[in-house]
Short mmCIF file of C-alpha atoms in Angstrom, two decimals:
data_model
loop_
_atom_site.label_atom_id
_atom_site.label_comp_id
_atom_site.label_asym_id
_atom_site.label_seq_id
_atom_site.Cartn_x
_atom_site.Cartn_y
_atom_site.Cartn_z
CA MET A 1 208.32 201.34 20.70
CA SER A 2 207.13 203.71 18.09
CA GLY A 3 207.03 201.10 15.56
CA ARG A 4 204.99 198.77 17.85
CA ARG A 5 202.33 201.57 18.59
CA LEU A 6 202.03 202.29 14.73
CA ARG A 7 201.49 198.84 14.13
CA GLU A 8 199.14 198.19 16.90
CA ALA A 9 197.08 201.25 15.61
CA VAL A 10 196.75 200.05 12.11
CA GLN A 11 195.75 196.57 13.23
CA ALA A 12 193.09 198.20 15.60
CA GLU A 13 191.69 200.28 12.55
CA PHE A 14 191.50 197.17 10.44
CA ALA A 15 189.73 195.31 13.16
CA SER A 16 187.20 198.04 13.58
CA HIS A 17 186.24 197.62 10.02
CA GLY A 18 185.95 193.68 10.37
CA MET A 19 189.15 192.77 9.14
CA GLN A 20 190.62 190.74 11.92
CA ASN A 21 193.88 189.03 12.26
CA MET A 22 195.80 191.43 9.80
CA THR A 23 199.39 191.40 10.01
CA VAL A 24 200.99 194.80 9.66
CA VAL A 25 204.75 195.17 8.40
CA ILE A 26 206.57 198.13 8.54
CA SER A 27 208.97 198.27 5.57
CA GLY A 28 210.37 201.51 4.11
CA LEU A 29 210.41 200.19 0.46
CA CYS A 30 210.47 203.42 -0.88
CA ASN A 31 213.85 204.28 0.47
CA VAL A 32 212.51 207.45 2.46
CA TYR A 33 214.46 208.28 5.60
CA THR A 34 212.63 210.92 7.90
CA HIS A 35 214.92 210.61 10.72
CA TYR A 36 213.98 209.38 14.35
CA ILE A 37 210.48 209.07 15.34
CA THR A 38 210.21 208.80 19.28
CA THR A 39 207.23 208.12 21.35
CA TYR A 40 205.99 211.25 23.18
CA GLU A 41 207.71 209.92 26.38
CA GLU A 42 210.86 209.25 24.81
CA TYR A 43 210.83 212.88 23.49
CA GLN A 44 210.80 214.20 26.80
CA ALA A 45 214.20 212.80 27.89
CA GLN A 46 215.76 214.73 24.86
CA ARG A 47 218.47 212.22 24.25
CA TYR A 48 220.01 212.00 20.66
CA GLU A 49 216.94 210.29 19.18
CA ALA A 50 214.45 212.77 20.64
CA ALA A 51 216.59 215.83 19.47
CA SER A 52 216.58 214.05 15.89
CA THR A 53 212.76 213.87 15.73
CA ILE A 54 212.21 216.91 13.41
CA TYR A 55 208.81 217.29 13.74
CA GLY A 56 208.35 217.72 17.52
CA PRO A 57 206.87 215.39 20.41
CA HIS A 58 203.69 214.72 18.54
CA THR A 59 205.50 213.38 15.53
CA LEU A 60 204.49 209.69 16.21
CA SER A 61 200.84 210.90 16.92
CA ALA A 62 200.64 212.59 13.47
CA TYR A 63 202.09 209.38 11.71
CA ILE A 64 199.73 207.16 13.39
CA GLN A 65 196.68 209.57 12.31
CA LEU A 66 197.89 209.27 8.82
CA PHE A 67 198.33 205.77 8.88
CA ARG A 68 194.92 205.10 10.45
CA ASN A 69 193.39 207.01 7.86
CA LEU A 70 195.30 204.89 5.07
CA ALA A 71 194.04 201.76 6.73
CA LYS A 72 190.50 202.95 6.89
CA ALA A 73 190.42 203.74 3.23
CA ILE A 74 191.99 200.40 2.27
CA ALA A 75 189.55 198.61 4.39
CA THR A 76 186.61 200.63 2.85
CA ASP A 77 187.86 200.52 -0.66
CA THR A 78 187.93 204.43 -0.56
CA VAL A 79 191.72 204.88 -1.59
CA ALA A 80 190.81 206.85 -4.80
CA ASN A 81 189.09 209.68 -2.42
CA LEU A 82 192.30 210.31 -0.41
CA SER A 83 193.79 213.84 -0.63
CA ARG A 84 197.11 213.82 -2.57
CA GLY A 85 198.27 216.60 -0.31
CA PRO A 86 200.68 219.40 -1.14
CA GLU A 87 202.95 218.60 -4.17
CA PRO A 88 206.83 218.73 -2.79
CA PRO A 89 209.12 221.65 -3.94
CA PHE A 90 211.00 220.99 -7.16
CA PHE A 91 214.49 222.23 -7.10
CA LYS A 92 215.90 220.79 -10.14
CA GLN A 93 216.21 224.10 -11.90
CA LEU A 94 217.95 225.79 -8.98
CA ILE A 95 220.88 223.04 -9.17
CA VAL A 96 224.31 224.51 -10.07
CA PRO A 97 226.55 221.91 -11.77
CA LEU A 98 230.06 222.17 -9.86
CA ILE A 99 231.75 219.35 -11.90
CA PRO A 100 233.26 221.13 -14.99
CA SER A 101 231.82 219.60 -18.34
CA ILE A 102 234.18 217.76 -20.42
CA VAL A 103 233.90 218.25 -24.23
CA ASP A 104 233.84 214.59 -25.86
CA ARG A 105 236.40 213.98 -28.43
CA ALA A 106 236.79 211.25 -31.18
CA PRO A 107 240.30 210.04 -32.07
CA LYS A 108 241.68 211.51 -35.50
CA GLY A 109 240.00 209.93 -38.42
CA ARG A 110 237.30 208.38 -36.28
CA THR A 111 234.04 209.30 -35.17
CA PHE A 112 231.77 208.62 -32.17
CA GLY A 113 230.31 205.14 -32.47
CA ASP A 114 233.06 203.83 -34.75
CA VAL A 115 233.89 200.07 -34.03
CA LEU A 116 237.69 199.97 -32.52
CA GLN A 117 237.77 196.31 -32.06
CA PRO A 118 234.90 194.08 -33.66
CA ALA A 119 233.61 190.93 -32.28
CA LYS A 120 234.90 187.59 -33.52
CA PRO A 121 233.30 186.06 -36.59
CA GLU A 122 231.97 183.15 -34.43
CA TYR A 123 231.17 182.65 -30.74
CA ARG A 124 229.75 179.48 -29.07
CA VAL A 125 227.05 179.55 -26.11
CA GLY A 126 228.76 180.21 -22.91
CA GLU A 127 231.53 182.43 -24.60
CA VAL A 128 231.51 186.37 -24.49
CA ALA A 129 231.08 188.52 -27.34
CA GLU A 130 232.87 191.86 -26.91
CA VAL A 131 232.85 194.94 -29.09
CA ILE A 132 234.77 198.29 -28.33
CA PHE A 133 233.53 201.40 -29.62
CA VAL A 134 234.64 205.13 -29.87
CA GLY A 135 232.53 206.30 -26.97
CA ALA A 136 231.53 209.38 -25.13
CA ASN A 137 230.50 210.13 -21.55
CA PRO A 138 227.33 208.29 -20.52
CA LYS A 139 226.32 211.15 -18.30
CA ASN A 140 225.28 212.90 -21.53
CA SER A 141 222.64 210.38 -22.25
CA VAL A 142 220.80 211.02 -18.74
CA GLN A 143 218.33 213.22 -20.24
CA ASN A 144 218.94 212.61 -23.68
CA GLN A 145 218.48 208.86 -24.21
CA THR A 146 216.69 208.42 -27.52
CA HIS A 147 216.68 204.60 -27.39
CA GLN A 148 216.44 204.16 -23.69
CA THR A 149 219.34 201.72 -23.56
CA PHE A 150 223.13 202.13 -24.28
CA LEU A 151 223.21 198.88 -26.16
CA THR A 152 221.11 196.25 -28.10
CA VAL A 153 221.92 192.62 -29.08
CA GLU A 154 220.21 191.93 -32.12
CA LYS A 155 219.57 188.79 -34.06
CA TYR A 156 219.03 188.51 -37.87
CA GLU A 157 215.93 187.09 -38.99
CA ALA A 158 215.77 185.75 -42.62
CA THR A 159 212.11 185.49 -42.85
CA SER A 160 211.40 189.18 -42.23
CA THR A 161 215.00 190.31 -43.54
CA SER A 162 215.09 192.52 -40.32
CA TRP A 163 217.16 192.83 -37.09
CA GLN A 164 215.10 191.80 -34.01
CA ILE A 165 216.54 193.14 -30.45
CA VAL A 166 217.17 190.11 -28.06
CA CYS A 167 218.34 191.94 -25.17
CA ASN A 168 219.60 195.47 -24.02
CA ASP A 169 221.47 197.00 -21.30
CA ALA A 170 218.93 195.86 -18.64
CA SER A 171 219.43 192.32 -19.67
CA TRP A 172 221.39 189.94 -17.27
CA GLU A 173 223.83 188.68 -19.72
CA THR A 174 224.87 192.26 -21.16
CA ARG A 175 227.81 194.44 -19.70
CA PHE A 176 228.55 197.90 -20.68
CA TYR A 177 231.79 199.51 -19.57
CA TRP A 178 232.87 203.02 -20.10
CA HIS A 179 236.84 203.74 -20.21
CA LYS A 180 237.76 207.19 -19.70
CA GLY A 181 240.81 208.41 -21.57
CA LEU A 182 242.80 211.86 -21.73
CA LEU A 183 241.39 215.11 -23.39
CA GLY A 184 237.84 213.93 -23.85
CA LEU A 185 238.55 210.73 -25.38
CA SER A 186 236.77 207.39 -24.31
CA ASN A 187 236.02 204.00 -25.30
CA ALA A 188 232.92 202.02 -24.47
CA THR A 189 232.92 198.32 -24.34
CA VAL A 190 229.98 196.03 -24.79
CA GLU A 191 229.93 192.46 -23.76
CA TRP A 192 227.26 189.83 -24.49
CA HIS A 193 227.59 186.65 -22.08
CA ILE A 194 225.78 184.30 -24.65
CA PRO A 195 223.35 182.33 -22.59
CA ASP A 196 222.39 178.67 -22.99
CA THR A 197 219.02 180.04 -24.47
CA ALA A 198 220.56 181.73 -27.11
CA GLN A 199 219.24 180.50 -30.60
CA PRO A 200 221.82 179.69 -33.30
CA GLY A 201 221.97 182.67 -36.10
CA ILE A 202 223.68 185.74 -37.04
CA TYR A 203 223.99 188.63 -34.32
CA ARG A 204 225.45 191.97 -34.02
CA ILE A 205 225.99 194.33 -31.36
CA ARG A 206 224.78 198.12 -31.34
CA TYR A 207 225.89 201.09 -29.13
CA PHE A 208 224.00 204.29 -28.47
CA GLY A 209 225.47 207.41 -26.93
CA HIS A 210 225.68 211.25 -26.83
CA ASN A 211 228.74 213.33 -27.16
CA ARG A 212 229.10 216.94 -25.83
CA LYS A 213 230.37 219.19 -28.62
CA GLN A 214 231.30 222.81 -27.95
CA ASP A 215 232.54 225.29 -30.38
CA ILE A 216 234.51 228.59 -29.53
CA LEU A 217 232.09 231.01 -28.10
CA LYS A 218 229.15 228.86 -28.50
CA PRO A 219 227.15 227.04 -25.96
CA ALA A 220 227.61 223.29 -25.73
CA VAL A 221 225.27 220.97 -27.56
CA ILE A 222 224.55 217.46 -26.90
CA LEU A 223 224.41 215.16 -30.18
CA SER A 224 223.23 211.62 -30.41
CA PHE A 225 225.16 208.79 -32.22
CA GLU A 226 225.13 205.19 -32.44
CA GLY A 227 227.48 202.44 -33.70
CA THR A 228 226.94 198.83 -35.10
CA SER A 229 229.33 195.85 -34.95
CA PRO A 230 230.01 193.69 -37.97
CA ALA A 231 227.75 190.56 -37.93
CA PHE A 232 228.89 187.46 -36.01
CA GLU A 233 227.64 184.07 -35.90
CA VAL A 234 226.45 181.78 -32.98
CA PRO A 235 226.19 178.14 -34.40
CA ASN A 236 224.00 175.22 -33.14
CA SER A 237 225.42 174.14 -29.90
CA GLY A 238 225.68 170.78 -30.85
CA LEU A 239 228.06 171.36 -33.81
CA HIS A 240 231.50 171.05 -33.06
#
């Protein structure tokens, strides 16, 4: 019933500004949850839903008032004049980490980003190019992501003698796996599921990460690193 009343109020507001036959849809696309919102009448019963309406019996009326104002602003093209309202509190600086921080370690004789398993010299369209690197906890990169991606697949362009990025960790055809080991050791596996649209040529896979280092009696530091695979070829799909 609350949703019905809200829709009807918004429709009426649009209609009052000459915008007839508007279809109003309530959809929580921003993933915000404000608990139950009962009608004033439902609130009086004080069942579970009423007790969970956290702003009291007039919660729905307050929402309707706000949404009518929004509808009016849209109808009159005055959205820019709306007040932003108070800024929500920012509690990030008060968060106390409860999970112990693990210092990353590379195997003896290795460093972060080293290639443990290179790609094969050649792959065809439809196959999966895979490279395994000496890795570090991806959580270290949450606030330190220099390249804004954990991986890139790059193609060599002979005309410019440079490597051009063709996809990253946001691309559908890539996969990034982090394999946690013991005592801070870990590996990172990067896969490229070579699509039908891949152009023939020379490719390589790169990995970007951050490792946590801590010396005795010193605060931990986060260091960036990167690794690059040997080049491999994707031949013309018509060649056998």
